Amino acid sequence: TLGGLSVPWGQQRRALVASLLPPCPTSRLPTPQAAFAHLALAFRCDMFTLQQRVEVEKRARDAAEENIQEELGQCRAALERLGRSCASAGCKETLEQLQHNLAVLSAAVERATSAAEKLGAVHQEARMSRAAEVMVQHVENLKRHHMREHAELEEMKRLIQQNSRNRQLAEIQEAAAQCSPPAPLLQGSARRRVSIAVIPKQLL
């Protein structure tokens, strides 16, 4: 109850969700992520009071059925009293028709109660189907986002590895260039060794 008035739980839940969520502009439709957050909060609120609401609804249903059966029982008792005081054949025939109609009404009430429970279950299934659709859409968006980030990470990994190999190759080439003597000196020393090796043979 809010302010001493009995308010249906659906309105209480919407008011609670609206009070806990930040206001969103009306000009923009909610994204699947925002809709998923709203649904998650609504489910948490539902689970918090689920057992209490089940008990309340069961008591309300039982009270309604008891009231209906009590009214039907009073009608049957009134018809029986009227039948004892009625002596004409036409009056008895009318009472029998009323008793038959009362039995039909009792069976119709039971069927209506069962149909109402099935209708409530179907409505709940429809709400859960819409909620599941929002959740599936949110999961699909998360999967696409994950695949895009995975591709970006793989590309970044490839670039880092390529840069590392290029840097190592450059360092190796630089180290080799620092350790080896200049090319002209090598050629001069080779010519001197050849001349030193040839001169003694020519003198002999």
JSON list of C-alpha atoms in Angstrom, two decimals:
[
{"chain": "A", "resi": 1, "resn": "THR", "atom": "CA", "xyz": [0.00, 0.00, 0.00]},
{"chain": "A", "resi": 2, "resn": "LEU", "atom": "CA", "xyz": [1.13, 3.54, -0.81]},
{"chain": "A", "resi": 3, "resn": "GLY", "atom": "CA", "xyz": [-0.30, 6.38, 1.28]},
{"chain": "A", "resi": 4, "resn": "GLY", "atom": "CA", "xyz": [-2.97, 4.09, 2.76]},
{"chain": "A", "resi": 5, "resn": "LEU", "atom": "CA", "xyz": [-4.22, 3.04, -0.72]},
{"chain": "A", "resi": 6, "resn": "SER", "atom": "CA", "xyz": [-3.95, -0.42, -2.21]},
{"chain": "A", "resi": 7, "resn": "VAL", "atom": "CA", "xyz": [-1.77, -0.20, -5.34]},
{"chain": "A", "resi": 8, "resn": "PRO", "atom": "CA", "xyz": [-1.20, -3.17, -7.69]},
{"chain": "A", "resi": 9, "resn": "TRP", "atom": "CA", "xyz": [2.28, -4.60, -7.62]},
{"chain": "A", "resi": 10, "resn": "GLY", "atom": "CA", "xyz": [2.87, -3.81, -11.28]},
{"chain": "A", "resi": 11, "resn": "GLN", "atom": "CA", "xyz": [2.46, -0.10, -10.58]},
{"chain": "A", "resi": 12, "resn": "GLN", "atom": "CA", "xyz": [4.61, -0.37, -7.44]},
{"chain": "A", "resi": 13, "resn": "ARG", "atom": "CA", "xyz": [7.37, -2.08, -9.43]},
{"chain": "A", "resi": 14, "resn": "ARG", "atom": "CA", "xyz": [7.26, 0.52, -12.20]},
{"chain": "A", "resi": 15, "resn": "ALA", "atom": "CA", "xyz": [7.41, 3.29, -9.61]},
{"chain": "A", "resi": 16, "resn": "LEU", "atom": "CA", "xyz": [10.33, 1.59, -7.85]},
{"chain": "A", "resi": 17, "resn": "VAL", "atom": "CA", "xyz": [12.23, 1.07, -11.11]},
{"chain": "A", "resi": 18, "resn": "ALA", "atom": "CA", "xyz": [11.57, 4.66, -12.17]},
{"chain": "A", "resi": 19, "resn": "SER", "atom": "CA", "xyz": [12.83, 5.95, -8.82]},
{"chain": "A", "resi": 20, "resn": "LEU", "atom": "CA", "xyz": [16.05, 3.92, -8.99]},
{"chain": "A", "resi": 21, "resn": "LEU", "atom": "CA", "xyz": [16.95, 4.60, -12.63]},
{"chain": "A", "resi": 22, "resn": "PRO", "atom": "CA", "xyz": [18.36, 7.89, -13.89]},
{"chain": "A", "resi": 23, "resn": "PRO", "atom": "CA", "xyz": [16.01, 9.91, -16.08]},
{"chain": "A", "resi": 24, "resn": "CYS", "atom": "CA", "xyz": [16.50, 9.31, -19.78]},
{"chain": "A", "resi": 25, "resn": "PRO", "atom": "CA", "xyz": [15.58, 11.77, -22.52]},
{"chain": "A", "resi": 26, "resn": "THR", "atom": "CA", "xyz": [12.26, 11.02, -24.22]},
{"chain": "A", "resi": 27, "resn": "SER", "atom": "CA", "xyz": [13.64, 11.90, -27.64]},
{"chain": "A", "resi": 28, "resn": "ARG", "atom": "CA", "xyz": [15.96, 8.90, -27.65]},
{"chain": "A", "resi": 29, "resn": "LEU", "atom": "CA", "xyz": [14.85, 5.28, -27.72]},
{"chain": "A", "resi": 30, "resn": "PRO", "atom": "CA", "xyz": [16.42, 2.97, -25.12]},
{"chain": "A", "resi": 31, "resn": "THR", "atom": "CA", "xyz": [19.34, 0.90, -26.36]},
{"chain": "A", "resi": 32, "resn": "PRO", "atom": "CA", "xyz": [19.39, -2.89, -25.83]},
{"chain": "A", "resi": 33, "resn": "GLN", "atom": "CA", "xyz": [21.95, -2.36, -23.07]},
{"chain": "A", "resi": 34, "resn": "ALA", "atom": "CA", "xyz": [19.67, 0.12, -21.25]},
{"chain": "A", "resi": 35, "resn": "ALA", "atom": "CA", "xyz": [16.64, -2.13, -21.77]},
{"chain": "A", "resi": 36, "resn": "PHE", "atom": "CA", "xyz": [18.64, -5.08, -20.40]},
{"chain": "A", "resi": 37, "resn": "ALA", "atom": "CA", "xyz": [19.60, -3.03, -17.32]},
{"chain": "A", "resi": 38, "resn": "HIS", "atom": "CA", "xyz": [15.94, -2.11, -16.76]},
{"chain": "A", "resi": 39, "resn": "LEU", "atom": "CA", "xyz": [14.87, -5.73, -17.08]},
{"chain": "A", "resi": 40, "resn": "ALA", "atom": "CA", "xyz": [17.61, -6.93, -14.72]},
{"chain": "A", "resi": 41, "resn": "LEU", "atom": "CA", "xyz": [16.52, -4.41, -12.11]},
{"chain": "A", "resi": 42, "resn": "ALA", "atom": "CA", "xyz": [12.85, -5.36, -12.57]},
{"chain": "A", "resi": 43, "resn": "PHE", "atom": "CA", "xyz": [13.68, -9.06, -12.18]},
{"chain": "A", "resi": 44, "resn": "ARG", "atom": "CA", "xyz": [15.62, -8.36, -9.00]},
{"chain": "A", "resi": 45, "resn": "CYS", "atom": "CA", "xyz": [12.67, -6.40, -7.62]},
{"chain": "A", "resi": 46, "resn": "ASP", "atom": "CA", "xyz": [10.30, -9.23, -8.60]},
{"chain": "A", "resi": 47, "resn": "MET", "atom": "CA", "xyz": [12.45, -11.89, -6.96]},
{"chain": "A", "resi": 48, "resn": "PHE", "atom": "CA", "xyz": [12.68, -9.80, -3.80]},
{"chain": "A", "resi": 49, "resn": "THR", "atom": "CA", "xyz": [8.89, -9.95, -3.25]},
{"chain": "A", "resi": 50, "resn": "LEU", "atom": "CA", "xyz": [7.99, -13.02, -5.30]},
{"chain": "A", "resi": 51, "resn": "GLN", "atom": "CA", "xyz": [7.09, -15.34, -2.43]},
{"chain": "A", "resi": 52, "resn": "GLN", "atom": "CA", "xyz": [5.05, -12.64, -0.68]},
{"chain": "A", "resi": 53, "resn": "ARG", "atom": "CA", "xyz": [3.10, -11.83, -3.84]},
{"chain": "A", "resi": 54, "resn": "VAL", "atom": "CA", "xyz": [2.44, -15.53, -4.55]},
{"chain": "A", "resi": 55, "resn": "GLU", "atom": "CA", "xyz": [0.93, -15.93, -1.09]},
{"chain": "A", "resi": 56, "resn": "VAL", "atom": "CA", "xyz": [-1.16, -12.78, -1.46]},
{"chain": "A", "resi": 57, "resn": "GLU", "atom": "CA", "xyz": [-2.52, -13.85, -4.84]},
{"chain": "A", "resi": 58, "resn": "LYS", "atom": "CA", "xyz": [-3.31, -17.36, -3.57]},
{"chain": "A", "resi": 59, "resn": "ARG", "atom": "CA", "xyz": [-5.24, -15.93, -0.61]},
{"chain": "A", "resi": 60, "resn": "ALA", "atom": "CA", "xyz": [-7.13, -13.58, -2.93]},
{"chain": "A", "resi": 61, "resn": "ARG", "atom": "CA", "xyz": [-8.02, -16.45, -5.28]},
{"chain": "A", "resi": 62, "resn": "ASP", "atom": "CA", "xyz": [-9.13, -18.71, -2.45]},
{"chain": "A", "resi": 63, "resn": "ALA", "atom": "CA", "xyz": [-11.25, -15.93, -0.94]},
{"chain": "A", "resi": 64, "resn": "ALA", "atom": "CA", "xyz": [-12.93, -15.25, -4.30]},
{"chain": "A", "resi": 65, "resn": "GLU", "atom": "CA", "xyz": [-13.68, -18.94, -4.83]},
{"chain": "A", "resi": 66, "resn": "GLU", "atom": "CA", "xyz": [-15.06, -19.27, -1.30]},
{"chain": "A", "resi": 67, "resn": "ASN", "atom": "CA", "xyz": [-17.31, -16.24, -1.84]},
{"chain": "A", "resi": 68, "resn": "ILE", "atom": "CA", "xyz": [-18.62, -17.67, -5.10]},
{"chain": "A", "resi": 69, "resn": "GLN", "atom": "CA", "xyz": [-19.28, -21.07, -3.57]},
{"chain": "A", "resi": 70, "resn": "GLU", "atom": "CA", "xyz": [-21.01, -19.43, -0.61]},
{"chain": "A", "resi": 71, "resn": "GLU", "atom": "CA", "xyz": [-23.30, -17.46, -2.90]},
{"chain": "A", "resi": 72, "resn": "LEU", "atom": "CA", "xyz": [-24.10, -20.57, -4.91]},
{"chain": "A", "resi": 73, "resn": "GLY", "atom": "CA", "xyz": [-24.82, -22.50, -1.73]},
{"chain": "A", "resi": 74, "resn": "GLN", "atom": "CA", "xyz": [-27.21, -19.80, -0.54]},
{"chain": "A", "resi": 75, "resn": "CYS", "atom": "CA", "xyz": [-28.98, -19.94, -3.90]},
{"chain": "A", "resi": 76, "resn": "ARG", "atom": "CA", "xyz": [-29.35, -23.71, -3.63]},
{"chain": "A", "resi": 77, "resn": "ALA", "atom": "CA", "xyz": [-30.73, -23.42, -0.10]},
{"chain": "A", "resi": 78, "resn": "ALA", "atom": "CA", "xyz": [-33.21, -20.77, -1.19]},
{"chain": "A", "resi": 79, "resn": "LEU", "atom": "CA", "xyz": [-34.40, -22.95, -4.07]},
{"chain": "A", "resi": 80, "resn": "GLU", "atom": "CA", "xyz": [-34.85, -25.92, -1.72]},
{"chain": "A", "resi": 81, "resn": "ARG", "atom": "CA", "xyz": [-36.91, -23.83, 0.69]},
{"chain": "A", "resi": 82, "resn": "LEU", "atom": "CA", "xyz": [-38.97, -22.51, -2.18]},
{"chain": "A", "resi": 83, "resn": "GLY", "atom": "CA", "xyz": [-39.49, -26.04, -3.50]},
{"chain": "A", "resi": 84, "resn": "ARG", "atom": "CA", "xyz": [-40.93, -27.24, -0.19]},
{"chain": "A", "resi": 85, "resn": "SER", "atom": "CA", "xyz": [-43.44, -24.40, -0.18]},
{"chain": "A", "resi": 86, "resn": "CYS", "atom": "CA", "xyz": [-44.36, -24.71, -3.85]},
{"chain": "A", "resi": 87, "resn": "ALA", "atom": "CA", "xyz": [-47.15, -27.16, -4.69]},
{"chain": "A", "resi": 88, "resn": "SER", "atom": "CA", "xyz": [-48.06, -26.45, -8.32]},
{"chain": "A", "resi": 89, "resn": "ALA", "atom": "CA", "xyz": [-46.46, -28.42, -11.14]},
{"chain": "A", "resi": 90, "resn": "GLY", "atom": "CA", "xyz": [-45.45, -25.32, -13.03]},
{"chain": "A", "resi": 91, "resn": "CYS", "atom": "CA", "xyz": [-43.67, -23.88, -10.01]},
{"chain": "A", "resi": 92, "resn": "LYS", "atom": "CA", "xyz": [-41.78, -27.15, -9.44]},
{"chain": "A", "resi": 93, "resn": "GLU", "atom": "CA", "xyz": [-40.75, -27.26, -13.08]},
{"chain": "A", "resi": 94, "resn": "THR", "atom": "CA", "xyz": [-39.45, -23.71, -12.81]},
{"chain": "A", "resi": 95, "resn": "LEU", "atom": "CA", "xyz": [-37.52, -24.62, -9.66]},
{"chain": "A", "resi": 96, "resn": "GLU", "atom": "CA", "xyz": [-35.95, -27.61, -11.38]},
{"chain": "A", "resi": 97, "resn": "GLN", "atom": "CA", "xyz": [-34.90, -25.38, -14.25]},
{"chain": "A", "resi": 98, "resn": "LEU", "atom": "CA", "xyz": [-33.38, -22.90, -11.83]},
{"chain": "A", "resi": 99, "resn": "GLN", "atom": "CA", "xyz": [-31.49, -25.68, -10.04]},
{"chain": "A", "resi": 100, "resn": "HIS", "atom": "CA", "xyz": [-30.16, -26.91, -13.39]},
{"chain": "A", "resi": 101, "resn": "ASN", "atom": "CA", "xyz": [-29.12, -23.39, -14.33]},
{"chain": "A", "resi": 102, "resn": "LEU", "atom": "CA", "xyz": [-27.39, -23.04, -10.96]},
{"chain": "A", "resi": 103, "resn": "ALA", "atom": "CA", "xyz": [-25.39, -26.25, -11.54]},
{"chain": "A", "resi": 104, "resn": "VAL", "atom": "CA", "xyz": [-24.40, -25.00, -15.00]},
{"chain": "A", "resi": 105, "resn": "LEU", "atom": "CA", "xyz": [-23.35, -21.69, -13.46]},
{"chain": "A", "resi": 106, "resn": "SER", "atom": "CA", "xyz": [-21.20, -23.45, -10.86]},
{"chain": "A", "resi": 107, "resn": "ALA", "atom": "CA", "xyz": [-19.41, -25.47, -13.58]},
{"chain": "A", "resi": 108, "resn": "ALA", "atom": "CA", "xyz": [-18.95, -22.31, -15.67]},
{"chain": "A", "resi": 109, "resn": "VAL", "atom": "CA", "xyz": [-17.37, -20.53, -12.70]},
{"chain": "A", "resi": 110, "resn": "GLU", "atom": "CA", "xyz": [-14.86, -23.37, -12.30]},
{"chain": "A", "resi": 111, "resn": "ARG", "atom": "CA", "xyz": [-14.04, -23.27, -16.01]},
{"chain": "A", "resi": 112, "resn": "ALA", "atom": "CA", "xyz": [-13.69, -19.48, -15.89]},
{"chain": "A", "resi": 113, "resn": "THR", "atom": "CA", "xyz": [-11.30, -19.76, -12.95]},
{"chain": "A", "resi": 114, "resn": "SER", "atom": "CA", "xyz": [-9.15, -22.32, -14.79]},
{"chain": "A", "resi": 115, "resn": "ALA", "atom": "CA", "xyz": [-9.23, -20.23, -17.99]},
{"chain": "A", "resi": 116, "resn": "ALA", "atom": "CA", "xyz": [-8.23, -17.11, -16.03]},
{"chain": "A", "resi": 117, "resn": "GLU", "atom": "CA", "xyz": [-5.20, -18.91, -14.60]},
{"chain": "A", "resi": 118, "resn": "LYS", "atom": "CA", "xyz": [-4.20, -20.11, -18.08]},
{"chain": "A", "resi": 119, "resn": "LEU", "atom": "CA", "xyz": [-4.67, -16.61, -19.49]},
{"chain": "A", "resi": 120, "resn": "GLY", "atom": "CA", "xyz": [-2.46, -15.18, -16.73]},
{"chain": "A", "resi": 121, "resn": "ALA", "atom": "CA", "xyz": [0.19, -17.79, -17.53]},
{"chain": "A", "resi": 122, "resn": "VAL", "atom": "CA", "xyz": [0.04, -16.90, -21.24]},
{"chain": "A", "resi": 123, "resn": "HIS", "atom": "CA", "xyz": [0.36, -13.18, -20.46]},
{"chain": "A", "resi": 124, "resn": "GLN", "atom": "CA", "xyz": [3.35, -13.91, -18.25]},
{"chain": "A", "resi": 125, "resn": "GLU", "atom": "CA", "xyz": [4.87, -16.05, -21.01]},
{"chain": "A", "resi": 126, "resn": "ALA", "atom": "CA", "xyz": [4.42, -13.18, -23.48]},
{"chain": "A", "resi": 127, "resn": "ARG", "atom": "CA", "xyz": [6.17, -10.76, -21.09]},
{"chain": "A", "resi": 128, "resn": "MET", "atom": "CA", "xyz": [8.98, -13.24, -20.54]},
{"chain": "A", "resi": 129, "resn": "SER", "atom": "CA", "xyz": [9.27, -13.74, -24.31]},
{"chain": "A", "resi": 130, "resn": "ARG", "atom": "CA", "xyz": [9.72, -10.01, -24.86]},
{"chain": "A", "resi": 131, "resn": "ALA", "atom": "CA", "xyz": [12.23, -9.85, -22.01]},
{"chain": "A", "resi": 132, "resn": "ALA", "atom": "CA", "xyz": [14.12, -12.84, -23.43]},
{"chain": "A", "resi": 133, "resn": "GLU", "atom": "CA", "xyz": [14.19, -11.15, -26.85]},
{"chain": "A", "resi": 134, "resn": "VAL", "atom": "CA", "xyz": [15.77, -8.06, -25.32]},
{"chain": "A", "resi": 135, "resn": "MET", "atom": "CA", "xyz": [18.31, -10.22, -23.49]},
{"chain": "A", "resi": 136, "resn": "VAL", "atom": "CA", "xyz": [19.17, -12.17, -26.66]},
{"chain": "A", "resi": 137, "resn": "GLN", "atom": "CA", "xyz": [19.65, -8.90, -28.55]},
{"chain": "A", "resi": 138, "resn": "HIS", "atom": "CA", "xyz": [21.90, -7.62, -25.77]},
{"chain": "A", "resi": 139, "resn": "VAL", "atom": "CA", "xyz": [23.95, -10.84, -25.85]},
{"chain": "A", "resi": 140, "resn": "GLU", "atom": "CA", "xyz": [24.28, -10.59, -29.66]},
{"chain": "A", "resi": 141, "resn": "ASN", "atom": "CA", "xyz": [25.54, -7.03, -29.29]},
{"chain": "A", "resi": 142, "resn": "LEU", "atom": "CA", "xyz": [28.05, -8.19, -26.68]},
{"chain": "A", "resi": 143, "resn": "LYS", "atom": "CA", "xyz": [29.23, -10.98, -29.00]},
{"chain": "A", "resi": 144, "resn": "ARG", "atom": "CA", "xyz": [29.73, -8.57, -31.89]},
{"chain": "A", "resi": 145, "resn": "HIS", "atom": "CA", "xyz": [31.56, -6.15, -29.60]},
{"chain": "A", "resi": 146, "resn": "HIS", "atom": "CA", "xyz": [33.78, -8.98, -28.34]},
{"chain": "A", "resi": 147, "resn": "MET", "atom": "CA", "xyz": [34.57, -10.15, -31.88]},
{"chain": "A", "resi": 148, "resn": "ARG", "atom": "CA", "xyz": [35.45, -6.58, -32.93]},
{"chain": "A", "resi": 149, "resn": "GLU", "atom": "CA", "xyz": [37.71, -6.09, -29.91]},
{"chain": "A", "resi": 150, "resn": "HIS", "atom": "CA", "xyz": [39.30, -9.52, -30.48]},
{"chain": "A", "resi": 151, "resn": "ALA", "atom": "CA", "xyz": [40.08, -8.61, -34.10]},
{"chain": "A", "resi": 152, "resn": "GLU", "atom": "CA", "xyz": [41.56, -5.29, -33.01]},
{"chain": "A", "resi": 153, "resn": "LEU", "atom": "CA", "xyz": [43.69, -7.01, -30.37]},
{"chain": "A", "resi": 154, "resn": "GLU", "atom": "CA", "xyz": [44.93, -9.59, -32.88]},
{"chain": "A", "resi": 155, "resn": "GLU", "atom": "CA", "xyz": [45.85, -6.81, -35.33]},
{"chain": "A", "resi": 156, "resn": "MET", "atom": "CA", "xyz": [47.64, -4.90, -32.58]},
{"chain": "A", "resi": 157, "resn": "LYS", "atom": "CA", "xyz": [49.47, -8.08, -31.55]},
{"chain": "A", "resi": 158, "resn": "ARG", "atom": "CA", "xyz": [50.58, -8.65, -35.16]},
{"chain": "A", "resi": 159, "resn": "LEU", "atom": "CA", "xyz": [51.84, -5.09, -35.48]},
{"chain": "A", "resi": 160, "resn": "ILE", "atom": "CA", "xyz": [53.73, -5.31, -32.18]},
{"chain": "A", "resi": 161, "resn": "GLN", "atom": "CA", "xyz": [55.39, -8.56, -33.22]},
{"chain": "A", "resi": 162, "resn": "GLN", "atom": "CA", "xyz": [56.32, -7.12, -36.61]},
{"chain": "A", "resi": 163, "resn": "ASN", "atom": "CA", "xyz": [57.79, -3.99, -35.01]},
{"chain": "A", "resi": 164, "resn": "SER", "atom": "CA", "xyz": [59.72, -6.16, -32.57]},
{"chain": "A", "resi": 165, "resn": "ARG", "atom": "CA", "xyz": [61.19, -8.26, -35.38]},
{"chain": "A", "resi": 166, "resn": "ASN", "atom": "CA", "xyz": [62.10, -5.13, -37.33]},
{"chain": "A", "resi": 167, "resn": "ARG", "atom": "CA", "xyz": [63.76, -3.62, -34.28]},
{"chain": "A", "resi": 168, "resn": "GLN", "atom": "CA", "xyz": [65.75, -6.79, -33.57]},
{"chain": "A", "resi": 169, "resn": "LEU", "atom": "CA", "xyz": [66.87, -6.97, -37.20]},
{"chain": "A", "resi": 170, "resn": "ALA", "atom": "CA", "xyz": [67.95, -3.33, -37.11]},
{"chain": "A", "resi": 171, "resn": "GLU", "atom": "CA", "xyz": [69.89, -3.90, -33.88]},
{"chain": "A", "resi": 172, "resn": "ILE", "atom": "CA", "xyz": [71.64, -6.95, -35.38]},
{"chain": "A", "resi": 173, "resn": "GLN", "atom": "CA", "xyz": [72.57, -5.03, -38.51]},
{"chain": "A", "resi": 174, "resn": "GLU", "atom": "CA", "xyz": [73.82, -2.11, -36.42]},
{"chain": "A", "resi": 175, "resn": "ALA", "atom": "CA", "xyz": [75.91, -4.41, -34.22]},
{"chain": "A", "resi": 176, "resn": "ALA", "atom": "CA", "xyz": [77.37, -6.13, -37.27]},
{"chain": "A", "resi": 177, "resn": "ALA", "atom": "CA", "xyz": [78.22, -2.76, -38.81]},
{"chain": "A", "resi": 178, "resn": "GLN", "atom": "CA", "xyz": [80.00, -1.65, -35.62]},
{"chain": "A", "resi": 179, "resn": "CYS", "atom": "CA", "xyz": [82.06, -4.84, -35.26]},
{"chain": "A", "resi": 180, "resn": "SER", "atom": "CA", "xyz": [83.26, -5.14, -38.90]},
{"chain": "A", "resi": 181, "resn": "PRO", "atom": "CA", "xyz": [86.20, -2.83, -40.10]},
{"chain": "A", "resi": 182, "resn": "PRO", "atom": "CA", "xyz": [85.66, -0.47, -43.02]},
{"chain": "A", "resi": 183, "resn": "ALA", "atom": "CA", "xyz": [85.73, -2.04, -46.47]},
{"chain": "A", "resi": 184, "resn": "PRO", "atom": "CA", "xyz": [88.74, -0.03, -47.86]},
{"chain": "A", "resi": 185, "resn": "LEU", "atom": "CA", "xyz": [91.00, -1.17, -45.02]},
{"chain": "A", "resi": 186, "resn": "LEU", "atom": "CA", "xyz": [90.12, -4.77, -45.67]},
{"chain": "A", "resi": 187, "resn": "GLN", "atom": "CA", "xyz": [90.91, -4.39, -49.35]},
{"chain": "A", "resi": 188, "resn": "GLY", "atom": "CA", "xyz": [94.26, -2.63, -48.56]},
{"chain": "A", "resi": 189, "resn": "SER", "atom": "CA", "xyz": [95.33, -5.28, -46.10]},
{"chain": "A", "resi": 190, "resn": "ALA", "atom": "CA", "xyz": [94.44, -7.98, -48.60]},
{"chain": "A", "resi": 191, "resn": "ARG", "atom": "CA", "xyz": [96.54, -6.31, -51.28]},
{"chain": "A", "resi": 192, "resn": "ARG", "atom": "CA", "xyz": [99.49, -6.00, -48.89]},
{"chain": "A", "resi": 193, "resn": "ARG", "atom": "CA", "xyz": [99.26, -9.66, -47.96]},
{"chain": "A", "resi": 194, "resn": "VAL", "atom": "CA", "xyz": [99.22, -10.62, -51.60]},
{"chain": "A", "resi": 195, "resn": "SER", "atom": "CA", "xyz": [102.18, -8.40, -52.41]},
{"chain": "A", "resi": 196, "resn": "ILE", "atom": "CA", "xyz": [104.14, -9.69, -49.46]},
{"chain": "A", "resi": 197, "resn": "ALA", "atom": "CA", "xyz": [103.46, -13.26, -50.53]},
{"chain": "A", "resi": 198, "resn": "VAL", "atom": "CA", "xyz": [104.41, -12.60, -54.20]},
{"chain": "A", "resi": 199, "resn": "ILE", "atom": "CA", "xyz": [107.59, -10.56, -53.80]},
{"chain": "A", "resi": 200, "resn": "PRO", "atom": "CA", "xyz": [109.80, -13.30, -52.27]},
{"chain": "A", "resi": 201, "resn": "LYS", "atom": "CA", "xyz": [108.86, -15.72, -55.06]},
{"chain": "A", "resi": 202, "resn": "GLN", "atom": "CA", "xyz": [109.85, -13.19, -57.72]},
{"chain": "A", "resi": 203, "resn": "LEU", "atom": "CA", "xyz": [113.19, -12.45, -56.00]},
{"chain": "A", "resi": 204, "resn": "LEU", "atom": "CA", "xyz": [114.07, -16.14, -55.85]}
]
